[in-house]
Amino acid sequence: MSCSEDTARVLLQMHADKTYLAEEIAKGTEALKTEIQAVGNRMADLEAQVERVVKAYNAMVDSSDDLRAVEGLLEDLSNRSQGFNVRKRCMWKPIADVLRTKEIQFAWWHPFKLLAFRGSRMVVLQPGGDIAAFWRALDTEDPGLEIPQLMLTFTLPRLPRVWVSGADGDGEETRSTGDRQGHRKL
């Protein structure tokens, strides 16, 4: 074989290898595009599901807040009943007994609160309050009592929504305002 035949054969082999590599790269690229598209579709579905869950949860929080407001109004009306107040105060009797033994003046307030007076200070304890902080503020040793469980109140937090949109992730950030108004662009 001559040098020119060897060169022609090498060039032909290089061309075949180049064609093979180009086809393999094209196949791999197409497979990668398909996978990326599938991941993008799954992410879009997940974001839509999360959005539905957040909206449903926030609607539940709004309803809960509305119910709590109605409950507060009803409590205000109920607190006007002397018998109802006495029943509530009975649940807090252990706390009142400690205040009496420590000779700390106290008063009941509306809606249901316990006001304690030590020197020139007034300390308020109400359902859901921090009883340990109450005793500390009165410079009194914590007797280990708890606020009756039936009196605890709580609020549900609203869920914020933050999404970054854009193909490369450098798009605009959209954030929920956390209220019933919807979204605003940042």
PDB file of C-alpha atoms in Angstrom:
ATOM      1  CA  MET A   1       0.000   0.000   0.000  1.00  0.00           C
ATOM      2  CA  SER A   2       1.091   3.407  -0.828  1.00  0.00           C
ATOM      3  CA  CYS A   3       1.136   6.444   1.366  1.00  0.00           C
ATOM      4  CA  SER A   4      -1.746   8.056  -0.525  1.00  0.00           C
ATOM      5  CA  GLU A   5      -3.896   4.935  -0.064  1.00  0.00           C
ATOM      6  CA  ASP A   6      -3.137   4.912   3.662  1.00  0.00           C
ATOM      7  CA  THR A   7      -4.009   8.604   3.891  1.00  0.00           C
ATOM      8  CA  ALA A   8      -7.251   8.065   1.993  1.00  0.00           C
ATOM      9  CA  ARG A   9      -8.173   5.144   4.241  1.00  0.00           C
ATOM     10  CA  VAL A  10      -7.384   7.169   7.415  1.00  0.00           C
ATOM     11  CA  LEU A  11      -9.407  10.117   6.112  1.00  0.00           C
ATOM     12  CA  LEU A  12     -12.304   7.801   5.270  1.00  0.00           C
ATOM     13  CA  GLN A  13     -12.125   6.250   8.757  1.00  0.00           C
ATOM     14  CA  MET A  14     -11.970   9.724  10.351  1.00  0.00           C
ATOM     15  CA  HIS A  15     -15.033  10.767   8.354  1.00  0.00           C
ATOM     16  CA  ALA A  16     -16.882   7.608   9.455  1.00  0.00           C
ATOM     17  CA  ASP A  17     -15.868   8.240  13.091  1.00  0.00           C
ATOM     18  CA  LYS A  18     -16.964  11.886  12.819  1.00  0.00           C
ATOM     19  CA  THR A  19     -20.346  10.818  11.420  1.00  0.00           C
ATOM     20  CA  TYR A  20     -20.750   8.184  14.159  1.00  0.00           C
ATOM     21  CA  LEU A  21     -19.867  10.688  16.913  1.00  0.00           C
ATOM     22  CA  ALA A  22     -22.234  13.312  15.472  1.00  0.00           C
ATOM     23  CA  GLU A  23     -25.083  10.767  15.413  1.00  0.00           C
ATOM     24  CA  GLU A  24     -24.360   9.643  18.987  1.00  0.00           C
ATOM     25  CA  ILE A  25     -24.165  13.241  20.224  1.00  0.00           C
ATOM     26  CA  ALA A  26     -27.469  14.008  18.469  1.00  0.00           C
ATOM     27  CA  LYS A  27     -29.106  10.934  20.075  1.00  0.00           C
ATOM     28  CA  GLY A  28     -27.746  11.846  23.512  1.00  0.00           C
ATOM     29  CA  THR A  29     -28.825  15.463  23.119  1.00  0.00           C
ATOM     30  CA  GLU A  30     -32.325  14.410  22.077  1.00  0.00           C
ATOM     31  CA  ALA A  31     -32.584  12.008  25.032  1.00  0.00           C
ATOM     32  CA  LEU A  32     -31.368  14.756  27.375  1.00  0.00           C
ATOM     33  CA  LYS A  33     -33.905  17.233  25.928  1.00  0.00           C
ATOM     34  CA  THR A  34     -36.668  14.685  26.477  1.00  0.00           C
ATOM     35  CA  GLU A  35     -35.595  14.124  30.099  1.00  0.00           C
ATOM     36  CA  ILE A  36     -35.324  17.862  30.768  1.00  0.00           C
ATOM     37  CA  GLN A  37     -38.793  18.395  29.293  1.00  0.00           C
ATOM     38  CA  ALA A  38     -40.186  15.586  31.472  1.00  0.00           C
ATOM     39  CA  VAL A  39     -38.587  17.095  34.594  1.00  0.00           C
ATOM     40  CA  GLY A  40     -39.968  20.516  33.637  1.00  0.00           C
ATOM     41  CA  ASN A  41     -43.450  19.059  33.206  1.00  0.00           C
ATOM     42  CA  ARG A  42     -43.241  17.301  36.576  1.00  0.00           C
ATOM     43  CA  MET A  43     -42.051  20.536  38.224  1.00  0.00           C
ATOM     44  CA  ALA A  44     -44.926  22.473  36.646  1.00  0.00           C
ATOM     45  CA  ASP A  45     -47.397  19.858  37.905  1.00  0.00           C
ATOM     46  CA  LEU A  46     -45.837  19.973  41.370  1.00  0.00           C
ATOM     47  CA  GLU A  47     -45.962  23.786  41.457  1.00  0.00           C
ATOM     48  CA  ALA A  48     -49.629  23.691  40.428  1.00  0.00           C
ATOM     49  CA  GLN A  49     -50.397  21.166  43.167  1.00  0.00           C
ATOM     50  CA  VAL A  50     -48.491  23.207  45.759  1.00  0.00           C
ATOM     51  CA  GLU A  51     -50.370  26.318  44.653  1.00  0.00           C
ATOM     52  CA  ARG A  52     -53.700  24.506  45.101  1.00  0.00           C
ATOM     53  CA  VAL A  53     -52.668  23.259  48.555  1.00  0.00           C
ATOM     54  CA  VAL A  54     -51.484  26.725  49.626  1.00  0.00           C
ATOM     55  CA  LYS A  55     -54.708  28.343  48.387  1.00  0.00           C
ATOM     56  CA  ALA A  56     -56.834  25.735  50.162  1.00  0.00           C
ATOM     57  CA  TYR A  57     -54.802  26.088  53.363  1.00  0.00           C
ATOM     58  CA  ASN A  58     -55.006  29.891  53.273  1.00  0.00           C
ATOM     59  CA  ALA A  59     -58.765  29.679  52.651  1.00  0.00           C
ATOM     60  CA  MET A  60     -58.982  27.418  55.699  1.00  0.00           C
ATOM     61  CA  VAL A  61     -56.937  29.945  57.713  1.00  0.00           C
ATOM     62  CA  ASP A  62     -59.267  32.737  56.598  1.00  0.00           C
ATOM     63  CA  SER A  63     -62.269  30.667  57.669  1.00  0.00           C
ATOM     64  CA  SER A  64     -60.558  29.845  60.948  1.00  0.00           C
ATOM     65  CA  ASP A  65     -59.831  33.540  61.530  1.00  0.00           C
ATOM     66  CA  ASP A  66     -63.445  34.401  60.762  1.00  0.00           C
ATOM     67  CA  LEU A  67     -64.647  31.704  63.164  1.00  0.00           C
ATOM     68  CA  ARG A  68     -62.226  32.959  65.817  1.00  0.00           C
ATOM     69  CA  ALA A  69     -63.600  36.491  65.387  1.00  0.00           C
ATOM     70  CA  VAL A  70     -67.167  35.204  65.766  1.00  0.00           C
ATOM     71  CA  GLU A  71     -66.064  33.136  68.758  1.00  0.00           C
ATOM     72  CA  GLY A  72     -64.515  36.261  70.286  1.00  0.00           C
ATOM     73  CA  LEU A  73     -67.745  38.185  69.803  1.00  0.00           C
ATOM     74  CA  LEU A  74     -69.710  35.344  71.340  1.00  0.00           C
ATOM     75  CA  GLU A  75     -67.236  35.190  74.216  1.00  0.00           C
ATOM     76  CA  ASP A  76     -67.728  38.911  74.781  1.00  0.00           C
ATOM     77  CA  LEU A  77     -71.462  38.322  74.953  1.00  0.00           C
ATOM     78  CA  SER A  78     -71.041  35.232  77.139  1.00  0.00           C
ATOM     79  CA  ASN A  79     -68.669  37.002  79.506  1.00  0.00           C
ATOM     80  CA  ARG A  80     -71.467  39.320  80.441  1.00  0.00           C
ATOM     81  CA  SER A  81     -72.997  36.366  82.248  1.00  0.00           C
ATOM     82  CA  GLN A  82     -71.860  36.241  85.879  1.00  0.00           C
ATOM     83  CA  GLY A  83     -72.288  32.471  86.021  1.00  0.00           C
ATOM     84  CA  PHE A  84     -70.104  31.961  82.980  1.00  0.00           C
ATOM     85  CA  ASN A  85     -67.344  34.120  84.441  1.00  0.00           C
ATOM     86  CA  VAL A  86     -67.454  32.217  87.726  1.00  0.00           C
ATOM     87  CA  ARG A  87     -67.095  28.891  85.876  1.00  0.00           C
ATOM     88  CA  LYS A  88     -64.066  30.200  83.979  1.00  0.00           C
ATOM     89  CA  ARG A  89     -62.500  31.603  87.125  1.00  0.00           C
ATOM     90  CA  CYS A  90     -62.881  28.247  88.886  1.00  0.00           C
ATOM     91  CA  MET A  91     -60.555  26.729  86.299  1.00  0.00           C
ATOM     92  CA  TRP A  92     -57.929  29.339  87.260  1.00  0.00           C
ATOM     93  CA  LYS A  93     -58.459  28.920  91.031  1.00  0.00           C
ATOM     94  CA  PRO A  94     -55.007  27.362  91.661  1.00  0.00           C
ATOM     95  CA  ILE A  95     -53.361  30.449  90.155  1.00  0.00           C
ATOM     96  CA  ALA A  96     -55.599  32.765  92.190  1.00  0.00           C
ATOM     97  CA  ASP A  97     -54.828  30.765  95.361  1.00  0.00           C
ATOM     98  CA  VAL A  98     -51.068  31.227  94.848  1.00  0.00           C
ATOM     99  CA  LEU A  99     -51.576  34.958  94.345  1.00  0.00           C
ATOM    100  CA  ARG A 100     -53.614  35.138  97.572  1.00  0.00           C
ATOM    101  CA  THR A 101     -51.004  33.215  99.596  1.00  0.00           C
ATOM    102  CA  LYS A 102     -48.247  35.508  98.261  1.00  0.00           C
ATOM    103  CA  GLU A 103     -50.458  38.509  99.129  1.00  0.00           C
ATOM    104  CA  ILE A 104     -50.429  39.718  95.535  1.00  0.00           C
ATOM    105  CA  GLN A 105     -53.499  41.744  94.630  1.00  0.00           C
ATOM    106  CA  PHE A 106     -55.314  40.660  91.492  1.00  0.00           C
ATOM    107  CA  ALA A 107     -58.471  41.346  89.532  1.00  0.00           C
ATOM    108  CA  TRP A 108     -60.420  39.660  86.759  1.00  0.00           C
ATOM    109  CA  TRP A 109     -60.869  41.624  83.542  1.00  0.00           C
ATOM    110  CA  HIS A 110     -62.954  41.415  80.389  1.00  0.00           C
ATOM    111  CA  PRO A 111     -62.571  39.566  78.089  1.00  0.00           C
ATOM    112  CA  PHE A 112     -61.137  36.870  80.312  1.00  0.00           C
ATOM    113  CA  LYS A 113     -57.845  38.105  81.788  1.00  0.00           C
ATOM    114  CA  LEU A 114     -56.187  38.023  85.180  1.00  0.00           C
ATOM    115  CA  LEU A 115     -54.525  41.283  86.258  1.00  0.00           C
ATOM    116  CA  ALA A 116     -51.968  40.987  89.077  1.00  0.00           C
ATOM    117  CA  PHE A 117     -50.492  43.991  90.892  1.00  0.00           C
ATOM    118  CA  ARG A 118     -47.108  44.011  92.603  1.00  0.00           C
ATOM    119  CA  GLY A 119     -45.938  47.381  93.838  1.00  0.00           C
ATOM    120  CA  SER A 120     -46.477  49.802  90.964  1.00  0.00           C
ATOM    121  CA  ARG A 121     -46.466  47.048  88.313  1.00  0.00           C
ATOM    122  CA  MET A 122     -49.437  45.385  86.683  1.00  0.00           C
ATOM    123  CA  VAL A 123     -48.942  41.989  85.010  1.00  0.00           C
ATOM    124  CA  VAL A 124     -51.578  40.450  82.739  1.00  0.00           C
ATOM    125  CA  LEU A 125     -52.179  36.726  82.264  1.00  0.00           C
ATOM    126  CA  GLN A 126     -54.657  35.589  79.658  1.00  0.00           C
ATOM    127  CA  PRO A 127     -55.446  32.355  77.832  1.00  0.00           C
ATOM    128  CA  GLY A 128     -52.470  31.373  75.705  1.00  0.00           C
ATOM    129  CA  GLY A 129     -50.108  33.568  77.738  1.00  0.00           C
ATOM    130  CA  ASP A 130     -46.704  32.637  79.146  1.00  0.00           C
ATOM    131  CA  ILE A 131     -47.325  31.705  82.772  1.00  0.00           C
ATOM    132  CA  ALA A 132     -43.596  31.413  83.567  1.00  0.00           C
ATOM    133  CA  ALA A 133     -43.093  35.011  82.383  1.00  0.00           C
ATOM    134  CA  PHE A 134     -46.117  36.007  84.505  1.00  0.00           C
ATOM    135  CA  TRP A 135     -44.479  34.646  87.675  1.00  0.00           C
ATOM    136  CA  ARG A 136     -41.099  36.186  86.774  1.00  0.00           C
ATOM    137  CA  ALA A 137     -42.691  39.597  86.229  1.00  0.00           C
ATOM    138  CA  LEU A 138     -44.195  39.324  89.714  1.00  0.00           C
ATOM    139  CA  ASP A 139     -40.795  38.361  91.219  1.00  0.00           C
ATOM    140  CA  THR A 140     -42.411  35.153  92.452  1.00  0.00           C
ATOM    141  CA  GLU A 141     -41.146  31.586  92.286  1.00  0.00           C
ATOM    142  CA  ASP A 142     -42.959  29.590  89.620  1.00  0.00           C
ATOM    143  CA  PRO A 143     -45.204  27.112  91.483  1.00  0.00           C
ATOM    144  CA  GLY A 144     -45.356  24.875  88.396  1.00  0.00           C
ATOM    145  CA  LEU A 145     -48.984  25.573  87.543  1.00  0.00           C
ATOM    146  CA  GLU A 146     -50.248  25.615  83.993  1.00  0.00           C
ATOM    147  CA  ILE A 147     -52.926  27.625  82.278  1.00  0.00           C
ATOM    148  CA  PRO A 148     -55.888  25.252  81.857  1.00  0.00           C
ATOM    149  CA  GLN A 149     -55.743  23.630  78.410  1.00  0.00           C
ATOM    150  CA  LEU A 150     -59.314  24.535  77.569  1.00  0.00           C
ATOM    151  CA  MET A 151     -58.361  28.183  77.665  1.00  0.00           C
ATOM    152  CA  LEU A 152     -55.447  28.037  75.212  1.00  0.00           C
ATOM    153  CA  THR A 153     -55.927  29.877  71.953  1.00  0.00           C
ATOM    154  CA  PHE A 154     -53.797  29.712  68.841  1.00  0.00           C
ATOM    155  CA  THR A 155     -53.673  31.194  65.392  1.00  0.00           C
ATOM    156  CA  LEU A 156     -52.767  29.484  62.163  1.00  0.00           C
ATOM    157  CA  PRO A 157     -50.098  31.205  60.084  1.00  0.00           C
ATOM    158  CA  ARG A 158     -50.726  31.968  56.422  1.00  0.00           C
ATOM    159  CA  LEU A 159     -48.375  30.244  53.981  1.00  0.00           C
ATOM    160  CA  PRO A 160     -46.270  32.506  51.751  1.00  0.00           C
ATOM    161  CA  ARG A 161     -45.673  31.576  48.129  1.00  0.00           C
ATOM    162  CA  VAL A 162     -42.387  32.402  46.407  1.00  0.00           C
ATOM    163  CA  TRP A 163     -41.701  31.220  42.869  1.00  0.00           C
ATOM    164  CA  VAL A 164     -38.870  32.040  40.503  1.00  0.00           C
ATOM    165  CA  SER A 165     -40.043  31.895  36.915  1.00  0.00           C
ATOM    166  CA  GLY A 166     -37.909  31.775  33.792  1.00  0.00           C
ATOM    167  CA  ALA A 167     -36.170  29.077  31.772  1.00  0.00           C
ATOM    168  CA  ASP A 168     -32.740  29.701  33.255  1.00  0.00           C
ATOM    169  CA  GLY A 169     -33.907  30.434  36.821  1.00  0.00           C
ATOM    170  CA  ASP A 170     -32.855  34.085  36.490  1.00  0.00           C
ATOM    171  CA  GLY A 171     -36.403  35.222  35.776  1.00  0.00           C
ATOM    172  CA  GLU A 172     -38.633  37.434  37.838  1.00  0.00           C
ATOM    173  CA  GLU A 173     -39.468  36.445  41.372  1.00  0.00           C
ATOM    174  CA  THR A 174     -43.169  36.414  42.155  1.00  0.00           C
ATOM    175  CA  ARG A 175     -44.140  36.528  45.807  1.00  0.00           C
ATOM    176  CA  SER A 176     -47.521  36.220  47.420  1.00  0.00           C
ATOM    177  CA  THR A 177     -48.427  39.220  49.515  1.00  0.00           C
ATOM    178  CA  GLY A 178     -49.853  36.828  52.098  1.00  0.00           C
ATOM    179  CA  ASP A 179     -53.237  38.486  51.943  1.00  0.00           C
ATOM    180  CA  ARG A 180     -56.299  37.933  49.813  1.00  0.00           C
ATOM    181  CA  GLN A 181     -55.036  40.262  47.091  1.00  0.00           C
ATOM    182  CA  GLY A 182     -52.862  37.739  45.231  1.00  0.00           C
ATOM    183  CA  HIS A 183     -49.387  38.215  43.823  1.00  0.00           C
ATOM    184  CA  ARG A 184     -47.137  41.165  43.198  1.00  0.00           C
ATOM    185  CA  LYS A 185     -43.957  41.311  41.129  1.00  0.00           C
ATOM    186  CA  LEU A 186     -40.747  42.022  43.023  1.00  0.00           C
TER     187      LEU A 186
END
